[in-house]
Coordinates of C-alpha atoms in Angstrom, one line a residue:
Chain A
X23 CA -25.9 48.8 -9.3
X24 CA -26.4 49.3 -13.6
X25 CA -24.6 52.7 -13.5
X26 CA -21.5 54.5 -11.5
X27 CA -21.8 58.1 -11.3
X28 CA -18.5 60.3 -10.5
X29 CA -19.6 63.6 -8.7
X30 CA -16.8 65.6 -9.9
X31 CA -15.2 67.5 -6.7
X32 CA -15.5 70.7 -8.8
X33 CA -19.6 71.0 -7.8
X34 CA -19.1 70.7 -3.9
X35 CA -20.5 71.3 -1.3
X36 CA -24.4 72.6 -2.8
X37 CA -24.1 71.1 -6.4
X38 CA -23.0 68.3 -5.2
X39 CA -25.7 67.7 -2.6
X40 CA -28.0 69.2 -5.2
X41 CA -27.4 65.9 -7.9
X42 CA -27.1 63.4 -5.2
X43 CA -30.1 64.2 -3.3
X44 CA -31.8 64.3 -7.1
X45 CA -29.9 60.6 -7.6
X46 CA -31.8 59.1 -5.0
X47 CA -33.9 56.3 -5.5
X48 CA -32.1 55.5 -8.4
X49 CA -29.6 52.1 -9.2
X50 CA -26.3 54.1 -8.4
X51 CA -23.4 53.9 -6.9
X52 CA -21.4 57.5 -6.4
X53 CA -17.5 58.0 -6.6
X54 CA -17.1 62.0 -6.2
X55 CA -13.1 63.4 -7.0
X56 CA -11.0 64.4 -4.4
X57 CA -12.0 68.0 -4.7
X58 CA -10.1 71.0 -3.0
X59 CA -8.4 68.3 -1.5
X60 CA -6.5 67.1 -4.1
X61 CA -5.8 70.6 -5.1
X62 CA -3.7 70.8 -1.9
X63 CA -1.5 67.8 -2.6
X64 CA -1.5 68.7 -5.8
X65 CA 0.0 72.3 -5.0
X66 CA 2.3 70.6 -2.2
X67 CA 3.7 68.4 -4.9
X68 CA 4.5 71.1 -7.2
X69 CA 6.2 72.6 -4.6
X70 CA 8.1 69.6 -2.9
X71 CA 7.9 67.0 -5.2
X72 CA 6.5 63.6 -3.9
X73 CA 7.0 60.2 -5.4
X74 CA 3.5 58.9 -8.1
X75 CA 3.0 56.3 -5.6
X76 CA 2.7 59.1 -2.3
X77 CA 0.7 61.5 -4.7
X78 CA -1.5 59.0 -5.5
X79 CA -2.7 57.1 -2.5
X80 CA -2.7 60.8 -1.1
X81 CA -5.5 62.0 -3.6
X82 CA -6.9 58.3 -3.4
X83 CA -7.5 59.7 0.1
X84 CA -9.0 63.0 -0.8
X85 CA -11.7 61.0 -2.8
X86 CA -12.7 59.2 0.7
X87 CA -12.4 62.2 2.9
X88 CA -14.9 64.2 0.2
X89 CA -17.5 60.8 -0.4
X90 CA -17.6 60.8 3.4
X91 CA -19.0 64.8 3.7
X92 CA -21.0 64.5 0.4
X93 CA -22.9 61.5 2.0
X94 CA -22.9 63.5 5.5
X95 CA -24.7 66.4 3.6
X96 CA -27.7 64.3 2.4
X97 CA -30.1 62.0 4.1
X98 CA -30.5 59.0 2.4
X99 CA -26.4 58.7 1.2
X100 CA -24.2 56.4 3.5
X101 CA -20.3 55.4 3.0
X102 CA -18.8 52.2 2.5
X103 CA -15.6 50.4 1.4
X104 CA -17.0 48.0 -0.2
X105 CA -19.5 47.2 -2.8
X106 CA -21.0 44.3 -0.4
X107 CA -22.4 46.7 1.4
X108 CA -23.2 49.0 -1.5
X109 CA -26.0 46.6 -2.8
X110 CA -26.9 46.0 1.3
X111 CA -26.6 50.1 1.1
X112 CA -28.5 50.2 -2.1
X113 CA -31.4 48.0 -1.3
X114 CA -32.0 49.1 1.7
X115 CA -33.4 52.2 -0.5
X116 CA -30.8 54.0 -0.1
X117 CA -27.9 55.4 -1.9
X118 CA -24.2 54.2 -1.5
X119 CA -21.4 56.8 -1.9
X120 CA -18.3 54.0 -2.3
X121 CA -15.0 55.6 -0.9
X122 CA -12.3 53.7 -3.1
X123 CA -9.2 53.6 -0.7
X124 CA -9.2 50.3 0.4
X125 CA -10.8 48.0 -3.1
X126 CA -7.4 50.3 -5.1
X127 CA -5.5 49.6 -1.6
X128 CA -6.4 46.2 -2.4
X129 CA -5.9 45.6 -6.0
X130 CA -3.4 48.5 -7.4
X131 CA -4.9 48.7 -10.6
X132 CA -3.9 51.4 -11.9
X133 CA -0.8 53.9 -12.4
X134 CA 0.1 55.9 -9.6
X135 CA 0.5 59.3 -11.8
X136 CA -1.9 62.3 -12.4
X137 CA -2.4 61.3 -14.8
X138 CA -5.0 59.3 -13.7
X139 CA -7.2 60.9 -11.4
X140 CA -10.6 59.7 -9.9
X141 CA -12.0 60.0 -14.2
X142 CA -10.1 56.4 -14.2
X143 CA -10.7 55.7 -10.6
X144 CA -14.9 55.2 -11.5
X145 CA -14.3 53.4 -14.5
X146 CA -12.4 51.4 -13.2
X147 CA -14.8 50.3 -10.6
X148 CA -17.3 50.4 -13.2
X149 CA -16.1 47.5 -14.7
X150 CA -15.3 45.8 -11.6
X151 CA -19.2 45.7 -10.5
X152 CA -20.0 45.8 -14.4
X153 CA -21.9 49.2 -14.5
X154 CA -21.7 52.2 -16.8
X155 CA -19.9 55.1 -16.3
X156 CA -20.9 59.0 -16.0
X157 CA -18.9 61.7 -15.2
X158 CA -21.0 64.0 -13.5
X159 CA -18.3 67.6 -13.5
X160 CA -19.3 71.2 -14.1
X161 CA -19.2 71.7 -17.9
X162 CA -21.8 70.2 -20.3
X163 CA -19.0 67.8 -21.7
X164 CA -16.2 67.9 -23.9
X165 CA -15.3 70.6 -26.3
X166 CA -13.9 71.0 -30.1
X167 CA -11.7 73.2 -28.5
X168 CA -10.8 74.7 -24.7
X169 CA -14.6 75.7 -23.9
X170 CA -14.2 79.4 -22.6
X171 CA -13.4 80.0 -26.2
X172 CA -16.0 81.7 -28.2
X173 CA -15.7 79.2 -31.2
X174 CA -15.8 76.1 -28.7
X175 CA -18.4 74.0 -30.0
X176 CA -19.8 70.3 -27.6
X177 CA -19.3 67.4 -28.8
X178 CA -22.4 65.1 -28.6
X179 CA -20.7 62.1 -29.2
X180 CA -16.4 61.1 -29.4
X181 CA -14.6 58.1 -30.2
X182 CA -12.2 57.4 -27.4
X183 CA -9.0 57.2 -29.9
X184 CA -9.6 61.0 -30.9
X185 CA -10.3 62.2 -28.1
X186 CA -6.6 60.8 -27.6
X187 CA -6.0 64.0 -29.6
X188 CA -7.3 66.2 -27.9
X189 CA -4.7 66.6 -24.5
X190 CA -6.0 68.4 -21.9
X191 CA -10.1 68.2 -21.7
X192 CA -12.4 67.9 -18.8
X193 CA -11.2 64.4 -17.6
X194 CA -8.2 63.1 -16.7
X195 CA -5.8 61.5 -19.5
X196 CA -5.6 57.8 -19.0
X197 CA -9.6 57.8 -19.4
X198 CA -9.3 57.3 -23.4
X199 CA -6.7 54.2 -22.9
X200 CA -9.0 52.5 -20.6
X201 CA -12.2 53.6 -22.5
X202 CA -10.2 51.5 -25.8
X203 CA -8.0 48.9 -23.5
X204 CA -11.7 47.8 -22.6
X205 CA -14.5 49.0 -25.2
X206 CA -16.0 50.7 -23.3
X207 CA -18.7 53.6 -23.0
X208 CA -18.6 56.7 -20.7
X209 CA -20.8 60.0 -20.6
X210 CA -19.9 63.3 -19.5
X211 CA -22.3 65.7 -18.4
X212 CA -23.0 68.8 -16.4
X213 CA -23.6 67.8 -12.6
X214 CA -25.8 71.6 -12.6
X215 CA -28.2 69.9 -13.8
X216 CA -28.9 67.1 -12.0
X217 CA -32.4 66.3 -14.7
X218 CA -29.6 66.4 -17.1
X219 CA -27.9 62.9 -15.6
X220 CA -31.2 61.5 -14.6
X221 CA -32.1 61.6 -18.6
X222 CA -29.1 59.6 -19.7
X223 CA -29.6 57.4 -16.8
X224 CA -33.1 56.7 -17.8
X225 CA -31.8 57.3 -21.8
X226 CA -34.2 60.4 -23.0
X227 CA -32.7 63.1 -24.7
X228 CA -30.4 65.3 -23.1
X229 CA -27.1 67.2 -23.0
X230 CA -24.3 65.3 -22.7
X231 CA -20.6 63.3 -24.5
X232 CA -20.7 60.0 -24.5
X233 CA -17.3 58.8 -25.4
X234 CA -17.0 55.5 -27.5
X235 CA -14.3 52.8 -26.1
X236 CA -14.7 50.8 -29.2
Chain B
X1 CA 8.9 51.8 20.3
X2 CA 9.5 53.2 23.4
X3 CA 8.1 56.8 22.2
X4 CA 4.9 58.3 20.1
X5 CA 6.4 61.0 18.5
X6 CA 3.3 63.2 17.5
X7 CA 4.7 66.0 14.6
X8 CA 1.6 68.5 14.6
X9 CA 0.3 70.1 11.4
X10 CA 1.8 73.5 11.1
X11 CA 5.1 72.1 11.0
X12 CA 4.4 70.6 7.6
X13 CA 6.5 70.5 5.1
X14 CA 10.5 72.1 5.8
X15 CA 10.0 71.9 9.4
X16 CA 8.4 67.9 10.2
X17 CA 10.5 67.4 7.1
X18 CA 13.5 68.3 9.2
X19 CA 12.0 67.0 12.3
X20 CA 11.8 63.4 10.8
X21 CA 15.1 63.4 8.8
X22 CA 16.8 63.8 12.9
X23 CA 14.4 61.2 14.3
X24 CA 16.1 58.7 12.3
X25 CA 17.8 55.6 14.5
X26 CA 15.5 56.7 17.4
X27 CA 13.1 54.2 19.1
X28 CA 10.4 56.2 17.8
X29 CA 6.9 55.7 16.1
X30 CA 5.8 58.7 14.6
X31 CA 2.2 60.1 14.4
X32 CA 1.4 63.5 12.2
X33 CA -1.5 65.7 12.2
X34 CA -3.7 66.4 9.3
X35 CA -2.5 69.8 9.0
X36 CA -4.2 72.3 6.1
X37 CA -6.7 69.2 5.0
X38 CA -8.1 69.1 8.5
X39 CA -8.1 72.7 8.4
X40 CA -10.5 73.0 5.1
X41 CA -12.5 69.8 6.4
X42 CA -12.7 72.8 10.0
X43 CA -13.8 75.2 7.2
X44 CA -16.6 73.4 5.3
X45 CA -17.3 72.3 8.8
X46 CA -18.2 76.2 9.9
X47 CA -20.0 76.6 6.2
X48 CA -21.8 73.4 6.1
X49 CA -22.4 71.2 9.1
X50 CA -21.5 67.7 9.3
X51 CA -22.3 65.5 11.5
X52 CA -19.2 64.9 14.2
X53 CA -19.2 60.8 13.0
X54 CA -18.0 62.7 9.3
X55 CA -16.1 65.6 11.1
X56 CA -14.2 62.4 12.9
X57 CA -13.6 60.3 10.0
X58 CA -12.5 62.8 7.7
X59 CA -9.9 64.4 10.1
X60 CA -8.0 60.6 10.5
X61 CA -8.6 60.8 7.1
X62 CA -6.6 63.9 6.8
X63 CA -3.7 62.4 9.4
X64 CA -3.4 59.9 6.6
X65 CA -3.0 62.1 4.0
X66 CA -0.2 63.7 5.7
X67 CA 1.7 61.0 7.4
X68 CA 1.9 59.5 3.6
X69 CA 3.3 63.1 2.6
X70 CA 5.9 63.5 5.0
X71 CA 7.4 60.0 5.4
X72 CA 7.6 60.3 0.7
X73 CA 9.7 63.6 2.0
X74 CA 12.6 61.7 4.5
X75 CA 14.6 58.6 2.9
X76 CA 14.3 56.2 6.3
X77 CA 11.0 56.8 6.9
X78 CA 7.9 54.4 5.8
X79 CA 4.2 54.9 6.2
X80 CA 2.1 51.5 7.4
X81 CA -1.4 50.7 9.2
X82 CA -0.1 47.9 11.6
X83 CA 1.8 48.1 15.0
X84 CA 3.2 45.4 13.8
X85 CA 4.3 46.4 10.1
X86 CA 5.8 49.7 12.4
X87 CA 7.8 47.2 14.3
X88 CA 9.3 45.4 10.8
X89 CA 10.4 49.0 9.9
X90 CA 12.0 49.6 13.1
X91 CA 14.0 46.7 13.0
X92 CA 15.0 47.4 9.4
X93 CA 16.8 50.3 10.2
X94 CA 13.9 53.1 8.9
X95 CA 11.0 54.9 10.9
X96 CA 7.5 53.7 10.9
X97 CA 5.0 56.5 9.8
X98 CA 1.4 55.5 11.4
X99 CA -1.0 56.0 9.2
X100 CA -4.1 55.9 12.1
X101 CA -7.7 55.4 9.9
X102 CA -7.7 51.9 10.2
X103 CA -6.6 50.8 13.5
X104 CA -9.0 53.6 14.5
X105 CA -11.6 52.6 12.1
X106 CA -11.5 48.8 14.2
X107 CA -11.0 50.1 17.6
X108 CA -13.5 53.8 17.5
X109 CA -12.4 54.3 20.8
X110 CA -13.0 58.3 21.1
X111 CA -15.8 60.5 21.0
X112 CA -16.5 61.8 18.1
X113 CA -15.5 65.9 18.5
X114 CA -13.5 68.4 17.1
X115 CA -12.4 68.9 20.8
X116 CA -10.4 65.3 20.0
X117 CA -7.6 65.9 17.3
X118 CA -4.4 64.3 16.4
X119 CA -3.1 65.1 20.2
X120 CA -5.6 62.4 21.7
X121 CA -4.9 60.0 19.0
X122 CA -1.3 60.2 19.2
X123 CA -1.9 59.2 22.9
X124 CA -4.8 56.6 22.6
X125 CA -1.7 55.6 20.0
X126 CA 0.6 54.8 22.6
X127 CA -1.2 53.4 25.5
X128 CA -2.1 50.6 22.8
X129 CA 1.9 50.2 22.5
X130 CA 2.8 50.9 25.6
X131 CA 4.7 54.0 24.4
X132 CA 5.2 57.7 25.5
X133 CA 4.0 60.5 23.9
X134 CA 6.0 63.8 22.6
X135 CA 3.9 65.9 20.6
X136 CA 6.1 68.7 18.4
X137 CA 4.5 71.4 17.8
X138 CA 5.5 75.7 16.7
X139 CA 5.0 77.0 19.8
X140 CA 7.5 75.9 22.6
X141 CA 5.4 74.3 25.0
X142 CA 2.0 75.4 27.4
X143 CA 2.4 78.9 28.4
X144 CA 0.9 80.7 31.1
X145 CA -1.8 82.5 28.9
X146 CA -1.7 83.4 25.3
X147 CA 1.2 82.5 23.6
X148 CA 1.4 86.0 21.6
X149 CA 0.6 88.0 25.3
X150 CA 4.1 89.7 26.4
X151 CA 3.4 88.2 30.0
X152 CA 2.8 85.0 29.0
X153 CA 5.4 82.7 31.0
X154 CA 6.1 78.8 29.4
X155 CA 5.6 76.4 31.6
X156 CA 7.9 74.0 32.5
X157 CA 4.8 71.3 34.4
X158 CA 1.6 71.4 35.2
X159 CA -0.9 69.1 36.5
X160 CA -3.2 67.6 33.2
X161 CA -6.6 68.9 36.1
X162 CA -4.7 72.5 36.7
X163 CA -4.4 72.3 32.3
X164 CA -8.3 71.6 32.1
X165 CA -8.4 75.0 33.6
X166 CA -6.6 77.0 30.8
X167 CA -9.4 76.9 27.8
X168 CA -7.7 76.0 24.6
X169 CA -4.2 75.9 24.4
X170 CA -1.7 74.0 22.0
X171 CA -3.1 71.0 22.2
X172 CA -6.6 69.8 22.0
X173 CA -9.5 69.8 24.6
X174 CA -9.6 66.5 25.3
X175 CA -5.9 65.3 25.9
X176 CA -5.3 66.2 29.3
X177 CA -8.7 64.0 30.1
X178 CA -7.3 61.5 28.9
X179 CA -3.9 61.8 30.6
X180 CA -5.8 61.7 34.0
X181 CA -8.4 58.6 33.2
X182 CA -5.3 56.7 32.0
X183 CA -2.8 58.3 34.5
X184 CA -0.5 59.6 31.9
X185 CA 2.4 62.0 30.8
X186 CA 3.3 63.8 27.9
X187 CA 5.9 66.1 26.6
X188 CA 4.9 69.8 24.4
X189 CA 8.3 71.0 22.6
X190 CA 8.8 73.2 19.7
X191 CA 9.0 70.7 16.3
X192 CA 11.5 73.1 14.9
X193 CA 13.8 72.3 17.3
X194 CA 14.4 69.0 16.6
X195 CA 17.5 69.2 19.0
X196 CA 14.9 70.0 21.5
X197 CA 12.7 66.8 20.8
X198 CA 15.9 64.6 20.8
X199 CA 16.8 65.7 24.2
X200 CA 13.5 64.5 26.0
X201 CA 13.7 61.3 24.2
X202 CA 17.5 61.0 25.5
X203 CA 16.3 61.7 29.3
X204 CA 18.6 65.0 28.5
X205 CA 17.5 69.0 30.1
X206 CA 15.7 71.0 27.4
X207 CA 12.4 73.1 26.9
X208 CA 9.4 71.7 27.2
X209 CA 5.9 71.4 28.9
X210 CA 6.0 68.1 30.9
X211 CA 1.6 67.0 31.5
X212 CA 1.5 65.3 34.1
X213 CA -2.1 63.0 34.9
X214 CA -1.1 62.0 38.2

C-alpha cells in the first residue's frame, strides 16, 4: 500500500463514507480517528482524571470502533487487525481499514498522552509499511493562525520544525516531532472534498498543506 | 473465580467505582457494560443502519473501553484479556477486570444482535470459567411491570421461562434463553448498594431478583 489515509473522526459519518467510497480502487490503507468516542473519553478524563495509559488504550479502541462502523457503511471496505490481511484485502480489489489496537498493543511505540492521537498513530503505521501519510480532516489544511479568524491563510507547505512553534493546530502536537525524527513528510487536506484527496494520491495540483520533516 | 460480577454501564462512573472498591478481596472477576459508548453506537445505528456484526463488534469494544476506564479509577483493579492472567491478578490480591473483545473474537459464541448485550456476554464468560453470574444494575432487580409505574413490585425469584414473556426488562432479551439452555441461574441486584452485591456473594439475605434457568 502506497498511502495511509487517515480519515478524521470529524468527517464521520457522511463525509467519511463519501470519501471512503471515492478511494475504492486506490492503493491505500485507511485508518480512522476516534471521533465522538474519543471525545467522550476526553470528557470523562476531564471529570475523573485517568492515567495516561488508560486514556491512550481507550482512545485507540475508539479508533477501532470508528473503523468498524465506517467500513460497514461502504461495500468493498473491510476491516483488519493485521498488515498481512490488509494486503490480501487490497489484492482482492477491496479497501482495507486497519483497526490499530492490536498492532499498538504489541509494539507500544508511542508516548501515552493526549498529545499523541490518531494523527501520530497513522504516521507510525505509515512508517511500519513504508507508505506516505495523508490526513483527511474537516479543514483545508494548516492555517497561519486560528482558521476562524479573518486574516487566517492556508499554508501550502511548512516545515515540521516551524509547525512546532504553532501550538494547537488541526493535527496533534506529537506529529511534527515524529516527522522530524523520521525525516518524513505528510499531507493535510480537506476530506469533505474527496477529489482533493485523490489529487494528492495522483500527484496532481490541489489544495492541501504539506508538512516537511527534512 | 467463583463469581462474574457484571457492572452495568449506567453505574459508571461513581457508583461503579464505589462498587468495584467494595469488591476488592472477593473471589470475583469483573465485566463492564458498554455504557455511553454502546449508547452512542446504538444512536449511530438508528441513523445509519449498520450490519448486526458491525454493531456487535463495536459494542464489545465499548465494553473493553469501559473496563479500562473503570479499572483505572480503582487502585487494586487490573484489566486483562485472558482468563489465565485474571487468575494471576486474583492470586496477587487484586481484582481482575476482563476485557472481553479478544475472547469473543476467537470464540464468537453469541448471536450478533442488539438482543445480545453485555448481560449475555457476562453470562457466557461465567459459563466458560464455571462461575456464578451477578448483574449489578441501577435498579433493584426485575419488576412485575415497568418499574416507574406505581403498581410495580420487585420479584425475588422468577423462572427464565416466565421472564421470556415479559418483553423488555433490565436485562437483555437473550439472557433468559441462555439461562434455560444452560440450566443456569443468575442474580440481578442494585449496584448503587454495594452491600447488596456483597450479601449475594456471601449468601446472606438481601434485595435482588434471582432468575432460575431450571
